[in-house]
Short mmCIF file of C-alpha atoms in Angstrom, two decimals:
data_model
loop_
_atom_site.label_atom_id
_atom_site.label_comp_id
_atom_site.label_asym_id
_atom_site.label_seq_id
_atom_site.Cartn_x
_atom_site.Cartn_y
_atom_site.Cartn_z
CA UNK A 1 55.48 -54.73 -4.40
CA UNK A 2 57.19 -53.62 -7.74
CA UNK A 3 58.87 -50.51 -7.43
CA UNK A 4 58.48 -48.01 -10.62
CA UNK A 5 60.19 -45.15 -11.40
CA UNK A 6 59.83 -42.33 -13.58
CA UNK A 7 60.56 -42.74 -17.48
CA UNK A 8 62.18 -39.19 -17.47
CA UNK A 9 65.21 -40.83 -15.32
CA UNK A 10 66.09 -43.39 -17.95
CA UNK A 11 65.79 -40.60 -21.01
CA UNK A 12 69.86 -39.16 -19.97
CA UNK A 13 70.90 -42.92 -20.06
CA UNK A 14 69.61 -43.68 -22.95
CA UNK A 15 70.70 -40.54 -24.66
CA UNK A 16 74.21 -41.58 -23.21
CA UNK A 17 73.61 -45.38 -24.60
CA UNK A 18 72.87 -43.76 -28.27
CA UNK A 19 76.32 -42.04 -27.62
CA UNK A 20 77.93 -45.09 -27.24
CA UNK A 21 76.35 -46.92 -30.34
CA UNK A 22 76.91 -43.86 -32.44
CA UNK A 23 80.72 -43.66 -31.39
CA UNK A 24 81.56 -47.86 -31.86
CA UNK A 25 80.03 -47.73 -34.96
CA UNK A 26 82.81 -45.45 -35.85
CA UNK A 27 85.03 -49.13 -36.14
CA UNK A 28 82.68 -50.11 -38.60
CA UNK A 29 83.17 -47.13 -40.64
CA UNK A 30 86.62 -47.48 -39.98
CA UNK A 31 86.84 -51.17 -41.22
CA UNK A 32 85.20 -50.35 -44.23
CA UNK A 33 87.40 -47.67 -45.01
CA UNK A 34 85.08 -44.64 -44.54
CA UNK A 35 87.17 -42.83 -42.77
CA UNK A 36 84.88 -39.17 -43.18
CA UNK A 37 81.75 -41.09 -41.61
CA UNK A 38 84.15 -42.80 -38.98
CA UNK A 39 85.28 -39.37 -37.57
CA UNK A 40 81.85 -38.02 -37.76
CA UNK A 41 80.46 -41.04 -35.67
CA UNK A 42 83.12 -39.28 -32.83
CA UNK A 43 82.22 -35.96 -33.20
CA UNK A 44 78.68 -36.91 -32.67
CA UNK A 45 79.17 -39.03 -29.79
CA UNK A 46 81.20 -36.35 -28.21
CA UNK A 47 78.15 -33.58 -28.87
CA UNK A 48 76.01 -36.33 -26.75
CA UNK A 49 78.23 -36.70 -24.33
CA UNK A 50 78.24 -32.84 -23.63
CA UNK A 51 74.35 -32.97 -23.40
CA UNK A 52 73.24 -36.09 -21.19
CA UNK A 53 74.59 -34.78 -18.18
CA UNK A 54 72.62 -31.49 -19.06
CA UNK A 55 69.89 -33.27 -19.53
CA UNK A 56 69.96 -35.09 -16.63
CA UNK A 57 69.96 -31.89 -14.53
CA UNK A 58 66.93 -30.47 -16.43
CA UNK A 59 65.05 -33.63 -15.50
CA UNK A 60 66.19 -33.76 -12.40
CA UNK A 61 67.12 -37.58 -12.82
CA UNK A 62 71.20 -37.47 -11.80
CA UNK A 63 72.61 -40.76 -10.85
CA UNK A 64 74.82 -42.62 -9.37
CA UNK A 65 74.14 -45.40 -12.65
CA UNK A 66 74.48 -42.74 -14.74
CA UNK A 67 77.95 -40.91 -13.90
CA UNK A 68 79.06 -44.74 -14.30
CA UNK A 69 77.35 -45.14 -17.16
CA UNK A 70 78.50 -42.38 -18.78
CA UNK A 71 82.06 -43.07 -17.87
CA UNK A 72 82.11 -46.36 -19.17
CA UNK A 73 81.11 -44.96 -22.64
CA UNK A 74 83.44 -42.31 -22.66
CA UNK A 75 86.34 -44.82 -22.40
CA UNK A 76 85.06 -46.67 -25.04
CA UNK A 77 83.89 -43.30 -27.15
CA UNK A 78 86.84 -41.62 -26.70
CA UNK A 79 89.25 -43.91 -25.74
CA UNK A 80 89.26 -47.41 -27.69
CA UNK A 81 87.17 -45.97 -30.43
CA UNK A 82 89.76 -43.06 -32.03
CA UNK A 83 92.79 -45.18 -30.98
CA UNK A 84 91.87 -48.25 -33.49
CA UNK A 85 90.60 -45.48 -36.08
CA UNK A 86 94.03 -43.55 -35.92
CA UNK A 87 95.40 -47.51 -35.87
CA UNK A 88 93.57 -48.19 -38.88
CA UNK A 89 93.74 -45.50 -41.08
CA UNK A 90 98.02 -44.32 -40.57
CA UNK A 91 99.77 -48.26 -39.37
CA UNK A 92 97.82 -50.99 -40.33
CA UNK A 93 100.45 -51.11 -42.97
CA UNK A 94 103.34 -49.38 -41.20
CA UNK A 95 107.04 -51.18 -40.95
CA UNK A 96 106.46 -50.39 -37.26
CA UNK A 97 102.86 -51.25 -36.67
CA UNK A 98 103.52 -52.86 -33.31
CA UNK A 99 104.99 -49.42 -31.87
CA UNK A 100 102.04 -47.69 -33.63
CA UNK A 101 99.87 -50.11 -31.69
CA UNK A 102 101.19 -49.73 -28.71
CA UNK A 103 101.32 -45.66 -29.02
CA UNK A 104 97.53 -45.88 -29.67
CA UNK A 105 96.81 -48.18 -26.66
CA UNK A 106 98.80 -45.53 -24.58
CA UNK A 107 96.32 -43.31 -25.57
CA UNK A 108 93.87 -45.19 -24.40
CA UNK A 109 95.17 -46.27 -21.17
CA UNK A 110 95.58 -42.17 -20.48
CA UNK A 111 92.01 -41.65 -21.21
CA UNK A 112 91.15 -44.67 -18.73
CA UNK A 113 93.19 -43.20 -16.22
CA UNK A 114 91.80 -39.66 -16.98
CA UNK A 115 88.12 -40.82 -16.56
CA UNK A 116 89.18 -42.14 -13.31
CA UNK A 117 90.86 -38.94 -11.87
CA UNK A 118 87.45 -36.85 -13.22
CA UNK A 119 85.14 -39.37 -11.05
CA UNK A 120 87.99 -39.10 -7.72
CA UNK A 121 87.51 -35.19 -8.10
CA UNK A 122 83.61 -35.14 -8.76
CA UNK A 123 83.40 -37.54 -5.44
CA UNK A 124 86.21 -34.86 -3.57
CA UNK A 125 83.61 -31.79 -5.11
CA UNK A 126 80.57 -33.49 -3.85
CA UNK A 127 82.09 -34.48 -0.11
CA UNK A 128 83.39 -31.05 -0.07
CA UNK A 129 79.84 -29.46 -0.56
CA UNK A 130 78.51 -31.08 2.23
CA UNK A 131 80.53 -29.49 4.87
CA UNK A 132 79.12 -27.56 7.41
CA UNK A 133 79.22 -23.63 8.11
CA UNK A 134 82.67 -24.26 9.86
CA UNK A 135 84.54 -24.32 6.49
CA UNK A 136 87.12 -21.96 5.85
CA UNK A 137 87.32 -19.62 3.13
CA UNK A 138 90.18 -20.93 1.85
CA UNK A 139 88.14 -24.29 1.09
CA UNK A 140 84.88 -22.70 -0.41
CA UNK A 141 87.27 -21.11 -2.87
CA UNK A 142 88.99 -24.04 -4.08
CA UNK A 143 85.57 -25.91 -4.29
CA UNK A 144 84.23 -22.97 -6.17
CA UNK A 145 87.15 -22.95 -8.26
CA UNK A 146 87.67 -26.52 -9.21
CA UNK A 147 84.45 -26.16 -11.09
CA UNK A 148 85.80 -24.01 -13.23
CA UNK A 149 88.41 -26.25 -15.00
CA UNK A 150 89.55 -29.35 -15.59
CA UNK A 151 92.60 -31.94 -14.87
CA UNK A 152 94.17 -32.37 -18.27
CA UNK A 153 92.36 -32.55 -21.58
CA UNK A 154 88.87 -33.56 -21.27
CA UNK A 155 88.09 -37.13 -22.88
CA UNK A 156 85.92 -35.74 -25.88
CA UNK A 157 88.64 -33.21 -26.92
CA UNK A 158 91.04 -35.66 -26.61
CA UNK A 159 89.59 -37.79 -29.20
CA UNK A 160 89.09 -35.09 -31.81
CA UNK A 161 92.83 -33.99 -31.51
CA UNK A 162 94.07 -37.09 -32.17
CA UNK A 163 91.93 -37.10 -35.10
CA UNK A 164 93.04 -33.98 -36.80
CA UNK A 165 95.83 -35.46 -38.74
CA UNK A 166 92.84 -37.49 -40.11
CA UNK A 167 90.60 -34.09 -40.54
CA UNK A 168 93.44 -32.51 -42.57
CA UNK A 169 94.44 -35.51 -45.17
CA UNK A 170 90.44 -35.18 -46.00
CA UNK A 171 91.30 -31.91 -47.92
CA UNK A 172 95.61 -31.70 -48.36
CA UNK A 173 96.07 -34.91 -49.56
CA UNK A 174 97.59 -33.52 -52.94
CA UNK A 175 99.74 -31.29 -50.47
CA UNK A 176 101.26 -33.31 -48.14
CA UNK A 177 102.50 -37.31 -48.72
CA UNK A 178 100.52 -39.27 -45.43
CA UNK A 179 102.21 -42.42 -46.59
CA UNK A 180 106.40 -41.12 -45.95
CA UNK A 181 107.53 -42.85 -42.98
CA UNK A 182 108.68 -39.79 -41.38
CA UNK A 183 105.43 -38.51 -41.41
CA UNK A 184 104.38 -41.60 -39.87
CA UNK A 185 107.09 -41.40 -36.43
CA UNK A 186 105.32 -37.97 -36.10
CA UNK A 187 101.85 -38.80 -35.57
CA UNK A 188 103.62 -41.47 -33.04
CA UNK A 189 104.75 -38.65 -31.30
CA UNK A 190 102.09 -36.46 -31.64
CA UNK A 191 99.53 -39.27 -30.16
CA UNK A 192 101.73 -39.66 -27.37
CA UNK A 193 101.46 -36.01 -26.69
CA UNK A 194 97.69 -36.25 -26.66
CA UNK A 195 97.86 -38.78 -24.20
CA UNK A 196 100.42 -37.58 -22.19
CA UNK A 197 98.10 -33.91 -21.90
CA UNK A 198 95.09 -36.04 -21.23
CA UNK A 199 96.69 -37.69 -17.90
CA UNK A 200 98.72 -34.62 -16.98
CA UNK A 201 97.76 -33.01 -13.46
CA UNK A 202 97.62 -29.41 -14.52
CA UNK A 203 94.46 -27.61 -14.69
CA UNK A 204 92.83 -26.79 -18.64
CA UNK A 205 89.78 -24.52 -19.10
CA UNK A 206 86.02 -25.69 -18.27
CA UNK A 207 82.97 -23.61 -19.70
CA UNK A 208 80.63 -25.68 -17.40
CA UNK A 209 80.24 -22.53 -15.20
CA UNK A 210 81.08 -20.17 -17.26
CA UNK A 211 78.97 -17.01 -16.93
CA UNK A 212 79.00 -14.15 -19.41
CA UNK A 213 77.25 -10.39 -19.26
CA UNK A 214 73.64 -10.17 -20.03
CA UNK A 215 74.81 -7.16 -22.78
CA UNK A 216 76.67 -9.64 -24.56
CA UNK A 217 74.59 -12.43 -25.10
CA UNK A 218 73.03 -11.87 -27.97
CA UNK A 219 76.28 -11.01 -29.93
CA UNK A 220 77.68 -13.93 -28.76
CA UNK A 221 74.78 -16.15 -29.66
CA UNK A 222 75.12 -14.77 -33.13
CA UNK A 223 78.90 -15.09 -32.93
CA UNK A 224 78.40 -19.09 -32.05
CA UNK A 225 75.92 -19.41 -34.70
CA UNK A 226 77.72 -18.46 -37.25
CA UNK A 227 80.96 -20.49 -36.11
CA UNK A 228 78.57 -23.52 -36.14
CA UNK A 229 77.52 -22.45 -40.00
CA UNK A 230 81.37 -22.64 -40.90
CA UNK A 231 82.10 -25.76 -39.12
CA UNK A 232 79.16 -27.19 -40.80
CA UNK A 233 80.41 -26.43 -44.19
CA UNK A 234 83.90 -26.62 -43.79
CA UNK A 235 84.82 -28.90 -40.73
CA UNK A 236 87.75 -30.65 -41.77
CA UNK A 237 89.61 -26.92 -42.12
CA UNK A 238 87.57 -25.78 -39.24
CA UNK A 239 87.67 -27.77 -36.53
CA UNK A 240 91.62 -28.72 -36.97
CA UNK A 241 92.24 -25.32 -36.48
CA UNK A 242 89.83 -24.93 -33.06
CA UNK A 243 91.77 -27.75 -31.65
CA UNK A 244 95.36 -26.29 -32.61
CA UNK A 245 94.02 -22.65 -30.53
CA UNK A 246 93.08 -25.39 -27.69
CA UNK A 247 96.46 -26.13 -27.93
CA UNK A 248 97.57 -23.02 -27.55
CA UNK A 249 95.13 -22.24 -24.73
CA UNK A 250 96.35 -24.27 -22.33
CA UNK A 251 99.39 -22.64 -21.21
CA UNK A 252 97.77 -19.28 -21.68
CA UNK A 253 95.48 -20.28 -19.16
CA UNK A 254 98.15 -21.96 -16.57
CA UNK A 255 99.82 -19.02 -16.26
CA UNK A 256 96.36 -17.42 -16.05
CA UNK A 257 95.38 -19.37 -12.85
CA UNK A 258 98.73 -19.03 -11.19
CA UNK A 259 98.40 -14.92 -11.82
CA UNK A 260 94.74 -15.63 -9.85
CA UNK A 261 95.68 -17.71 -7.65
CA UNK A 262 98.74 -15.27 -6.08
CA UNK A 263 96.11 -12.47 -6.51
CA UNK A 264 93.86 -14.45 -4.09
CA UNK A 265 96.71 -14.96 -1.47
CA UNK A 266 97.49 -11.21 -1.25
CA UNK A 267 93.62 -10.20 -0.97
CA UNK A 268 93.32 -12.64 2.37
#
């Protein structure tokens, strides 16, 4: 007897395996030495990538296949994909291409290992959930709480940091020389930043759960529309510039969760 299932389970896949075409195609682009298109390809695959899982959960058609699925194309999106374009486009022709390689396979092997940690702690959130009644409170907070950020910088954002430098030379190249070699040892650095932030173990800011008051939902509907209008028209100014506050985030909210967290301890 052939077993069928329903078409609506393969539609997040797919949508996930569009995400992967989209983002490899950004070595193409790349190669060819459109490096405006090559970026874009990224950015799109990483809006995909924040709307299959949604999807999924809409149709009800989660998956084992698919979290694998989707992780395997994030290490190749995000991973592989932005290391060979930052490869391409700064050290193909750099006196020290071989450290420049191996700076941009470092980011990638942090983004490998990052992927893995994210599936470890979706597995840990998952057997968690199941417990019975008998669970402490201290548990059901830290379960409720670990969906409320992440382990390092997510994959996606990872990718488009490491891509600024390549945002801003797209409108300051009669500002700044790219081609001076000390510009050069600091995107080395910089990369290896990224990477090191992607594999780190402290905790960086998730909207997943995110809930806001019913009052101010419409302002900030407007709010986000109109910051999508600007990035739109202007997203090599705009979007270097929402990764730099990222930056700037993250120990904002470290010390935010370690205020919360001792808060929490005095209130038991």
């Amino acid at each position: 007897m052939i077993r069928s299932i329903p078409f609506s389970v393969l539609i997040p896949n797919l949508i996930t395996l569009s995400g992967l075409i989209i983002g490899i195609s950004s070595i193409k682009y790349a190669l060819l030495g459109k490096w405006e298109i090559a970026v874009l390809c990224i950015l799109l695959a990483a809006i995909i990538d924040g709307i299959d899982g949604r999807i999924a959960r809409i149709l009800n058609s989660s998956s084992k296949f698919g979290s694998e699925l989707d992780s395997l194309c994030d290490l190749a999106n995000f991973g592989v994909s932005p290391a060979i374009l930052i490869y391409l486009w700064a050290f193909n022709h750099y006196e020290f291409h071989l450290i420049a390689w191996g700076s941009s396979m470092f980011f990638t092997a942090c983004i490998a290992i990052r992927l893995a940690k994210f599936n470890l702690l979706n597995e840990d959130i998952k057997s968690k959930k199941s417990l019975t009644t008998e669970q402490n409170e201290e548990e059901e907070y830290i379960v409720k709480n670990k969906l409320n950020y992440f382990y390092g910088i997510p994959a996606p954002s990872a990718a488009i940091l490491i891509l600024i430098p390549m945002m801003l030379e797209f409108n300051l190249t009669n500002i700044v020389d790219y081609k001076i070699s000390g510009y050069k040892i600091f995107l080395n650095i910089y990369i290896l930043f990224i990477a090191f932030l992607t594999a780190g173990n402290f905790r960086t800011i998730s909207l997943k759960n995110f809930k806001i008051n019913k009052e101010y939902f419409s302002f900030l509907m407007s709010l986000f529309i109109i910051l999508f209008i600007i990035v739109i028209l202007y997203p090599w100014y705009i979007i270097p510039v929402l990764g730099v506050l990222y930056l700037i985030n993250i120990p904002i909210y470290i010390l935010y969760l370690k205020y919360r967290k001792n808060k929490h301890k005095t209130s038991v």
